[in-house]
CSV table of C-alpha atoms and ligand atoms in Angstrom, one decimal:
chain,number,residue,atom,x,y,z
A,1160,MET,CA,-24.8,7.5,-8.3
A,1161,ALA,CA,-21.1,8.2,-7.3
A,1162,THR,CA,-18.3,8.6,-9.7
A,1163,ILE,CA,-15.8,5.6,-9.5
A,1164,LEU,CA,-12.4,6.2,-8.3
A,1165,ASP,CA,-10.7,4.0,-11.3
A,1166,GLY,CA,-7.7,2.5,-9.7
A,1167,LYS,CA,-6.9,0.2,-12.6
A,1168,LEU,CA,-6.9,3.3,-15.1
A,1169,THR,CA,-4.8,5.5,-12.6
A,1170,SER,CA,-2.5,2.7,-11.8
A,1171,ALA,CA,-1.8,2.2,-15.6
A,1172,LYS,CA,-1.0,5.7,-15.9
A,1173,VAL,CA,1.5,5.9,-12.9
A,1174,LYS,CA,3.1,2.6,-14.4
A,1175,GLU,CA,3.2,4.5,-17.9
A,1176,GLU,CA,4.8,7.5,-16.2
A,1177,VAL,CA,7.5,5.3,-14.1
A,1178,ALA,CA,8.4,3.4,-17.4
A,1179,ALA,CA,8.8,6.7,-19.1
A,1180,LYS,CA,10.9,8.1,-16.6
A,1181,ILE,CA,13.0,4.4,-16.4
A,1182,ALA,CA,13.5,4.7,-20.2
A,1183,ALA,CA,14.6,8.2,-20.3
A,1184,ALA,CA,17.0,7.7,-17.3
A,1185,CYS,CA,18.6,4.2,-18.6
A,1186,ALA,CA,18.6,5.9,-22.2
A,1187,ASP,CA,22.6,6.3,-21.6
A,1188,GLY,CA,23.1,2.6,-21.0
A,1189,ARG,CA,22.8,2.7,-17.2
A,1190,THR,CA,21.2,-0.6,-15.5
A,1191,PRO,CA,17.8,0.0,-14.8
A,1192,PRO,CA,16.3,-0.5,-11.2
A,1193,CYS,CA,16.2,-3.8,-9.4
A,1194,LEU,CA,13.8,-5.0,-6.9
A,1195,ALA,CA,14.4,-8.1,-4.9
A,1196,VAL,CA,11.2,-9.8,-3.7
A,1197,VAL,CA,11.4,-12.4,-0.9
A,1198,ILE,CA,8.5,-14.6,-0.1
A,1199,VAL,CA,8.7,-17.4,2.7
A,1200,GLY,CA,6.3,-20.4,2.7
A,1201,ASP,CA,3.3,-20.9,0.3
A,1202,ASN,CA,0.7,-18.8,1.4
A,1203,PRO,CA,-1.6,-18.7,-1.7
A,1204,ALA,CA,-2.7,-15.0,-1.4
A,1205,SER,CA,1.1,-13.7,-0.8
A,1206,LYS,CA,1.9,-15.9,-4.1
A,1207,VAL,CA,-0.6,-14.3,-6.1
A,1208,TYR,CA,0.4,-10.6,-4.8
A,1209,VAL,CA,4.0,-11.5,-5.6
A,1210,ALA,CA,3.2,-12.7,-9.1
A,1211,ASN,CA,1.4,-9.5,-9.7
A,1212,LYS,CA,4.3,-7.2,-8.5
A,1213,LYS,CA,6.8,-9.1,-10.7
A,1214,LYS,CA,4.5,-8.7,-13.7
A,1215,ALA,CA,4.2,-4.9,-12.9
A,1216,CYS,CA,8.3,-4.8,-12.9
A,1217,GLU,CA,8.4,-6.5,-15.8
A,1218,ALA,CA,6.0,-3.9,-17.6
A,1219,VAL,CA,7.9,-0.8,-16.5
A,1220,GLY,CA,11.3,-2.0,-17.0
A,1221,ILE,CA,12.3,-2.7,-13.4
A,1222,ARG,CA,14.5,-5.9,-13.1
A,1223,SER,CA,13.0,-8.4,-10.4
A,1224,LEU,CA,14.8,-11.0,-8.4
A,1225,SER,CA,12.7,-13.7,-6.6
A,1226,TYR,CA,13.8,-15.4,-3.7
A,1227,GLU,CA,11.2,-18.3,-2.9
A,1228,LEU,CA,12.1,-19.6,0.4
A,1229,PRO,CA,10.5,-22.7,2.2
A,1230,GLY,CA,8.2,-22.2,5.0
A,1231,GLU,CA,10.8,-23.6,7.6
A,1232,THR,CA,13.3,-20.9,6.7
A,1233,SER,CA,14.8,-19.9,10.0
A,1234,GLN,CA,14.7,-16.1,10.9
A,1235,GLU,CA,18.5,-16.2,10.9
A,1236,GLU,CA,18.6,-17.4,7.3
A,1237,LEU,CA,16.0,-14.7,6.3
A,1238,LEU,CA,18.0,-12.0,8.1
A,1239,ALA,CA,21.3,-13.2,6.4
A,1240,LEU,CA,19.6,-13.2,2.8
A,1241,VAL,CA,18.2,-9.6,3.9
A,1242,ASP,CA,21.9,-8.6,4.8
A,1243,ARG,CA,23.1,-9.8,1.4
A,1244,LEU,CA,20.7,-7.6,-0.5
A,1245,ASN,CA,21.2,-4.7,1.4
A,1246,ALA,CA,24.9,-4.9,0.6
A,1247,ASP,CA,24.6,-5.7,-3.2
A,1248,ALA,CA,24.7,-2.6,-4.9
A,1249,ALA,CA,22.9,-3.8,-7.9
A,1250,VAL,CA,19.7,-4.1,-5.7
A,1251,ASN,CA,17.7,-0.9,-5.4
A,1252,GLY,CA,14.5,-2.2,-3.5
A,1253,ILE,CA,13.8,-5.0,-1.2
A,1254,LEU,CA,10.4,-6.5,-0.5
A,1255,VAL,CA,9.8,-9.1,1.9
A,1256,GLN,CA,5.9,-10.2,1.5
A,1257,LEU,CA,4.2,-10.3,4.5
A,1258,PRO,CA,2.8,-12.3,6.3
A,1259,LEU,CA,5.7,-14.3,7.4
A,1260,PRO,CA,5.4,-17.7,9.1
A,1261,GLY,CA,4.5,-17.4,12.9
A,1262,HIS,CA,8.3,-18.3,13.9
A,1263,ILE,CA,9.6,-15.3,12.2
A,1264,ASP,CA,9.5,-11.7,14.0
A,1265,GLU,CA,8.3,-9.5,11.2
A,1266,GLN,CA,9.3,-6.2,12.8
A,1267,THR,CA,12.8,-7.8,13.2
A,1268,VAL,CA,12.9,-8.6,9.5
A,1269,ILE,CA,11.6,-4.9,8.7
A,1270,GLU,CA,13.9,-3.3,10.8
A,1271,ARG,CA,16.8,-5.0,9.1
A,1272,ILE,CA,16.1,-4.0,5.6
A,1273,SER,CA,18.2,-0.8,5.0
A,1274,PRO,CA,15.9,2.3,4.9
A,1275,ALA,CA,17.3,3.4,1.6
A,1276,LYS,CA,15.8,0.1,-0.1
A,1277,ASP,CA,12.8,0.0,2.2
A,1278,VAL,CA,10.4,0.5,-0.9
A,1279,ASP,CA,7.2,-0.8,1.2
A,1280,ALA,CA,8.1,2.1,3.8
A,1281,PHE,CA,7.7,-0.1,6.9
A,1282,HIS,CA,11.0,0.7,8.5
A,1283,PRO,CA,10.5,3.0,11.3
A,1284,SER,CA,13.0,5.3,9.8
A,1285,ASN,CA,10.6,5.7,6.9
A,1286,VAL,CA,7.5,5.8,9.3
A,1287,GLY,CA,9.1,8.4,11.3
A,1288,ARG,CA,9.9,10.6,8.2
A,1289,ILE,CA,6.4,10.5,7.5
A,1290,MET,CA,5.3,11.2,11.1
A,1291,LEU,CA,7.6,14.4,10.6
A,1292,GLY,CA,6.1,15.4,7.3
A,1293,LEU,CA,9.4,15.0,5.5
A,1294,ASP,CA,9.9,13.6,2.2
A,1295,GLY,CA,10.7,10.0,1.6
A,1296,PHE,CA,9.2,6.6,0.8
A,1297,ALA,CA,5.4,6.2,1.9
A,1298,PRO,CA,3.7,3.0,2.2
A,1299,CYS,CA,2.3,2.0,-1.3
A,1300,THR,CA,-1.3,1.6,-0.2
A,1301,PRO,CA,-1.7,4.9,1.4
A,1302,ALA,CA,0.4,6.6,-1.1
A,1303,GLY,CA,-1.5,5.0,-3.8
A,1304,ILE,CA,-5.1,6.3,-2.3
A,1305,MET,CA,-3.4,9.9,-2.2
A,1306,ARG,CA,-2.5,9.5,-5.8
A,1307,LEU,CA,-5.8,8.3,-6.7
A,1308,LEU,CA,-7.5,11.3,-4.8
A,1309,ALA,CA,-5.4,13.7,-6.7
A,1310,GLU,CA,-6.1,12.2,-9.9
A,1311,TYR,CA,-9.7,12.9,-9.4
A,1312,GLY,CA,-9.0,16.4,-8.2
A,1313,ILE,CA,-10.1,15.8,-4.7
A,1314,SER,CA,-8.2,17.6,-2.0
A,1315,ALA,CA,-8.0,16.8,1.8
A,1316,ALA,CA,-7.2,20.1,2.7
A,1317,GLY,CA,-10.1,21.4,5.1
A,1318,LYS,CA,-12.0,18.2,4.9
A,1319,ASN,CA,-13.1,16.0,7.7
A,1320,CYS,CA,-11.2,12.7,7.0
A,1321,VAL,CA,-12.2,9.6,8.8
A,1322,VAL,CA,-10.0,6.5,8.8
A,1323,VAL,CA,-11.2,3.4,9.9
A,1324,GLY,CA,-8.6,1.0,11.0
A,1325,ARG,CA,-5.0,1.6,12.6
A,1326,SER,CA,-2.7,-0.8,11.2
A,1327,ASN,CA,0.8,0.2,10.8
A,1328,ILE,CA,0.9,-0.6,7.0
A,1329,VAL,CA,-2.4,1.2,6.0
A,1330,GLY,CA,-4.5,3.0,8.9
A,1331,LYS,CA,-1.8,4.9,10.4
A,1332,PRO,CA,0.3,5.8,7.7
A,1333,MET,CA,-3.0,6.9,5.7
A,1334,ALA,CA,-4.0,9.2,8.9
A,1335,LEU,CA,-0.7,11.0,8.6
A,1336,LEU,CA,-0.7,11.5,4.6
A,1337,LEU,CA,-4.2,13.1,5.1
A,1338,LEU,CA,-2.8,15.1,7.8
A,1339,LYS,CA,-0.1,16.1,5.8
A,1340,ALA,CA,-2.4,17.2,2.9
A,1341,ASN,CA,-4.3,19.5,5.6
A,1342,GLY,CA,-7.1,17.2,6.3
A,1343,THR,CA,-8.8,17.2,9.7
A,1344,VAL,CA,-8.0,13.7,10.6
A,1345,SER,CA,-9.9,11.1,13.0
A,1346,VAL,CA,-8.9,7.7,13.4
A,1347,CYS,CA,-11.4,4.6,14.5
A,1348,HIS,CA,-10.8,1.1,15.4
A,1349,SER,CA,-12.2,-1.8,16.8
A,1350,LYS,CA,-12.5,-0.2,20.4
A,1351,THR,CA,-14.2,3.1,18.8
A,1352,ALA,CA,-17.7,4.0,20.6
A,1353,ASP,CA,-20.6,4.5,18.3
A,1354,LEU,CA,-18.5,4.0,15.1
A,1355,ALA,CA,-21.4,5.4,12.7
A,1356,SER,CA,-21.2,8.7,14.6
A,1357,HIS,CA,-17.7,9.2,13.3
A,1358,THR,CA,-18.1,7.7,9.8
A,1359,LYS,CA,-21.2,9.9,9.1
A,1360,GLN,CA,-19.1,13.1,9.7
A,1361,ALA,CA,-16.3,12.3,7.0
A,1362,ASP,CA,-16.0,14.1,4.0
A,1363,ILE,CA,-13.3,11.5,2.9
A,1364,LEU,CA,-13.8,8.2,4.4
A,1365,VAL,CA,-11.0,5.5,4.0
A,1366,VAL,CA,-12.0,1.9,5.4
A,1367,ALA,CA,-9.3,-0.5,6.0
A,1368,ILE,CA,-10.6,-3.2,8.4
A,1369,GLY,CA,-10.8,-6.3,6.6
A,1370,ARG,CA,-14.4,-7.1,7.1
A,1371,ALA,CA,-16.7,-7.6,4.2
A,1372,LYS,CA,-19.4,-5.0,3.4
A,1373,PHE,CA,-19.0,-3.9,7.1
A,1374,ILE,CA,-19.7,0.1,6.1
A,1375,THR,CA,-23.4,0.3,5.3
A,1376,ALA,CA,-25.1,3.3,3.5
A,1377,ASP,CA,-26.4,4.7,7.0
A,1378,MET,CA,-23.0,5.0,8.4
A,1379,VAL,CA,-21.7,7.3,5.6
A,1380,ALA,CA,-22.8,11.1,4.7
A,1381,ASP,CA,-24.5,12.1,1.5
A,1382,GLY,CA,-21.8,13.1,-1.0
A,1383,ALA,CA,-18.8,11.4,0.9
A,1384,VAL,CA,-15.8,10.3,-0.9
A,1385,ILE,CA,-15.2,6.6,0.2
A,1386,VAL,CA,-12.0,4.8,-0.4
A,1387,ASP,CA,-12.4,1.1,0.3
A,1388,VAL,CA,-9.3,-0.8,1.1
A,1389,GLY,CA,-10.6,-4.2,2.1
A,1390,MET,CA,-9.8,-7.1,0.2
A,1391,ASN,CA,-12.2,-9.9,1.4
A,1392,ARG,CA,-13.3,-13.1,0.0
A,1393,VAL,CA,-16.8,-14.2,0.1
A,1394,ASP,CA,-17.9,-17.2,-1.6
A,1395,GLY,CA,-14.9,-17.3,-3.4
A,1396,LYS,CA,-15.4,-13.7,-4.7
A,1397,LEU,CA,-13.6,-10.6,-4.1
A,1398,CYS,CA,-15.2,-7.9,-2.0
A,1399,GLY,CA,-14.4,-4.7,0.0
A,1400,ASP,CA,-15.2,-3.5,3.7
A,1401,VAL,CA,-17.8,-1.2,2.2
A,1402,ASP,CA,-21.3,-2.4,1.0
A,1403,PHE,CA,-20.7,-0.8,-2.4
A,1404,GLU,CA,-23.9,-0.5,-4.0
A,1405,PRO,CA,-26.1,1.3,-1.7
A,1406,CYS,CA,-22.9,3.3,-0.6
A,1407,ALA,CA,-22.5,4.3,-4.1
A,1408,GLN,CA,-25.9,5.5,-4.2
A,1409,LYS,CA,-25.1,8.3,-1.4
A,1410,ALA,CA,-21.2,8.8,-2.2
A,1411,SER,CA,-19.9,11.4,-4.6
A,1412,TYR,CA,-16.8,9.3,-5.3
A,1413,ILE,CA,-16.2,5.7,-4.4
A,1414,THR,CA,-13.6,3.2,-5.1
A,1415,PRO,CA,-14.5,-0.4,-6.3
A,1416,VAL,CA,-13.2,-3.8,-5.2
A,1417,PRO,CA,-11.4,-5.1,-7.2
A,1418,GLY,CA,-10.2,-2.3,-9.1
A,1419,GLY,CA,-9.8,0.4,-6.7
A,1420,VAL,CA,-6.9,0.5,-4.2
A,1421,GLY,CA,-5.2,-2.6,-5.0
A,1422,PRO,CA,-3.9,-1.9,-8.5
A,1423,MET,CA,-2.6,1.8,-7.1
A,1424,THR,CA,-0.6,0.0,-4.2
A,1425,ILE,CA,1.3,-1.9,-6.9
A,1426,ALA,CA,2.0,1.1,-9.0
A,1427,MET,CA,3.4,3.0,-6.0
A,1428,LEU,CA,5.7,0.2,-5.3
A,1429,MET,CA,7.0,0.7,-8.8
A,1430,GLU,CA,7.4,4.4,-8.2
A,1431,ASN,CA,9.2,3.8,-4.9
A,1432,THR,CA,11.4,1.6,-6.4
A,1433,PHE,CA,12.3,3.9,-9.2
A,1434,ARG,CA,13.0,6.5,-6.5
A,1435,ALA,CA,15.2,4.1,-4.5
A,1436,TRP,CA,17.3,3.7,-7.9
A,1437,GLU,CA,17.3,7.4,-8.5
A,1438,ASN,CA,18.5,8.1,-4.9
A,1439,ALA,CA,21.4,5.6,-5.3
A,1440,GLN,CA,22.6,7.3,-8.5
A,1441,ARG,CA,23.6,10.4,-6.6
B,1778,NAP,P1,-5.3,-5.4,9.9
B,1778,NAP,O1,-3.7,-5.0,10.4
B,1778,NAP,O2,-6.0,-6.4,10.3
B,1778,NAP,O3,-5.8,-4.1,10.9
B,1778,NAP,C1,-7.4,-3.8,10.9
B,1778,NAP,C2,-7.7,-2.6,11.5
B,1778,NAP,O4,-9.2,-2.8,11.4
B,1778,NAP,C3,-7.3,-2.7,13.1
B,1778,NAP,O5,-6.9,-1.2,13.4
B,1778,NAP,C4,-8.8,-3.0,13.9
B,1778,NAP,O6,-8.8,-2.2,15.0
B,1778,NAP,C5,-9.7,-2.2,12.8
B,1778,NAP,N1,-11.0,-3.2,13.1
B,1778,NAP,C6,-11.3,-4.4,13.1
B,1778,NAP,N2,-12.5,-4.6,13.4
B,1778,NAP,C7,-13.2,-3.5,13.5
B,1778,NAP,C8,-14.4,-3.0,13.7
B,1778,NAP,N3,-15.5,-3.7,13.9
B,1778,NAP,N4,-14.9,-1.6,13.8
B,1778,NAP,C9,-13.7,-0.8,13.5
B,1778,NAP,N5,-12.4,-0.9,13.2
B,1778,NAP,C10,-12.0,-2.4,12.9
B,1778,NAP,O7,-5.6,-4.9,8.6
B,1778,NAP,P2,-4.7,-4.1,7.4
B,1778,NAP,O8,-3.4,-4.9,7.3
B,1778,NAP,O9,-4.9,-2.5,7.9
B,1778,NAP,O10,-5.8,-4.4,6.2
B,1778,NAP,C11,-7.1,-4.1,6.3
B,1778,NAP,C12,-7.8,-4.4,4.9
B,1778,NAP,O11,-7.3,-3.9,3.9
B,1778,NAP,C13,-7.8,-6.1,4.9
B,1778,NAP,O12,-8.9,-6.4,4.1
B,1778,NAP,C14,-6.6,-6.2,3.9
B,1778,NAP,O13,-6.6,-7.4,3.0
B,1778,NAP,C15,-6.6,-4.7,3.0
B,1778,NAP,N6,-5.5,-4.6,2.3
B,1778,NAP,C16,-5.6,-4.1,1.1
B,1778,NAP,C17,-4.5,-3.5,0.6
B,1778,NAP,C18,-4.5,-3.3,-1.1
B,1778,NAP,O14,-3.6,-3.0,-1.6
B,1778,NAP,N7,-5.9,-3.1,-1.3
B,1778,NAP,C19,-3.3,-3.5,1.1
B,1778,NAP,C20,-3.3,-3.7,2.5
B,1778,NAP,C21,-4.3,-4.1,3.1
B,1778,NAP,P3,-7.9,-2.6,16.5
B,1778,NAP,O15,-6.4,-1.8,16.0
B,1778,NAP,O16,-8.6,-2.0,17.4
B,1778,NAP,O17,-7.6,-4.1,16.3
């Protein structure tokens, strides 16, 4: 049976570290970091994510500002808010919760956020830095996965790393972070022929596709490290992209859903917001 990669425990540790750094840095009376969270419309899942992010902010000592805009908000109105937040020196991080309503072009909004306040690290300038292997913000989910692996002493160096999914927010940056960590990386997607022949080669398998229990035990190697990013609702219950029980019998390490990657994503958002604040102090 695999060892559980415990994202709940590790995220609590990361948040404690961030809280300690904020407390130390603000001991001289400086204003603590501030994250502006913008949500448009009333997507129930987005509301839960935003509430969790605000809760985490409170726990670590980050001030959070909420902007809850109606679903009919125009792109121009949203961009005007982003401009105001960009210009506001008291705001260190800006998070616009995705997805946005269909009439708003997400990429235009992402590109409007100042790269220095882009704590989600979706701006092309921050993505480019990852591509070049330079320091900067890394997207919270892949960064959280790297932190979780590190916590359990799992190195990607020299390993066959297979990422299933090539989204801009998870799959692609994940592949780049594993490459930076000296993994030998393959990226699979919906057009990959014979997916199992790739996944079976993985020492480290990261799955981010959004299909419940899609990766079955016959698709993974004995002793693999399996990271399940998927969040799917089946009969009202949350489950990942990996068929957990049978895969856990073969794997050396595995993330549960819930309690694996999800909490790490929020912890890294706290870390990125602190870093944005620190950069602004210079
Ligand atoms: P996405 O943008 O929908 O991308 C899904 C990716 O999976 C695409 O690259 C797609 O390939 C690939 N794919 C779909 N079906 C496939 C198949 N049958 N075989 C191989 N590849 C397939 O999704 P995402 O935003 O990356 O999210 C993926 C999952 O992670 C979702 O369940 C989401 O809720 C979850 N998620 C969790 C967190 C967290 O914090 N835990 C954060 C973000 C996302 P193509 O490119 O060819 O279409």
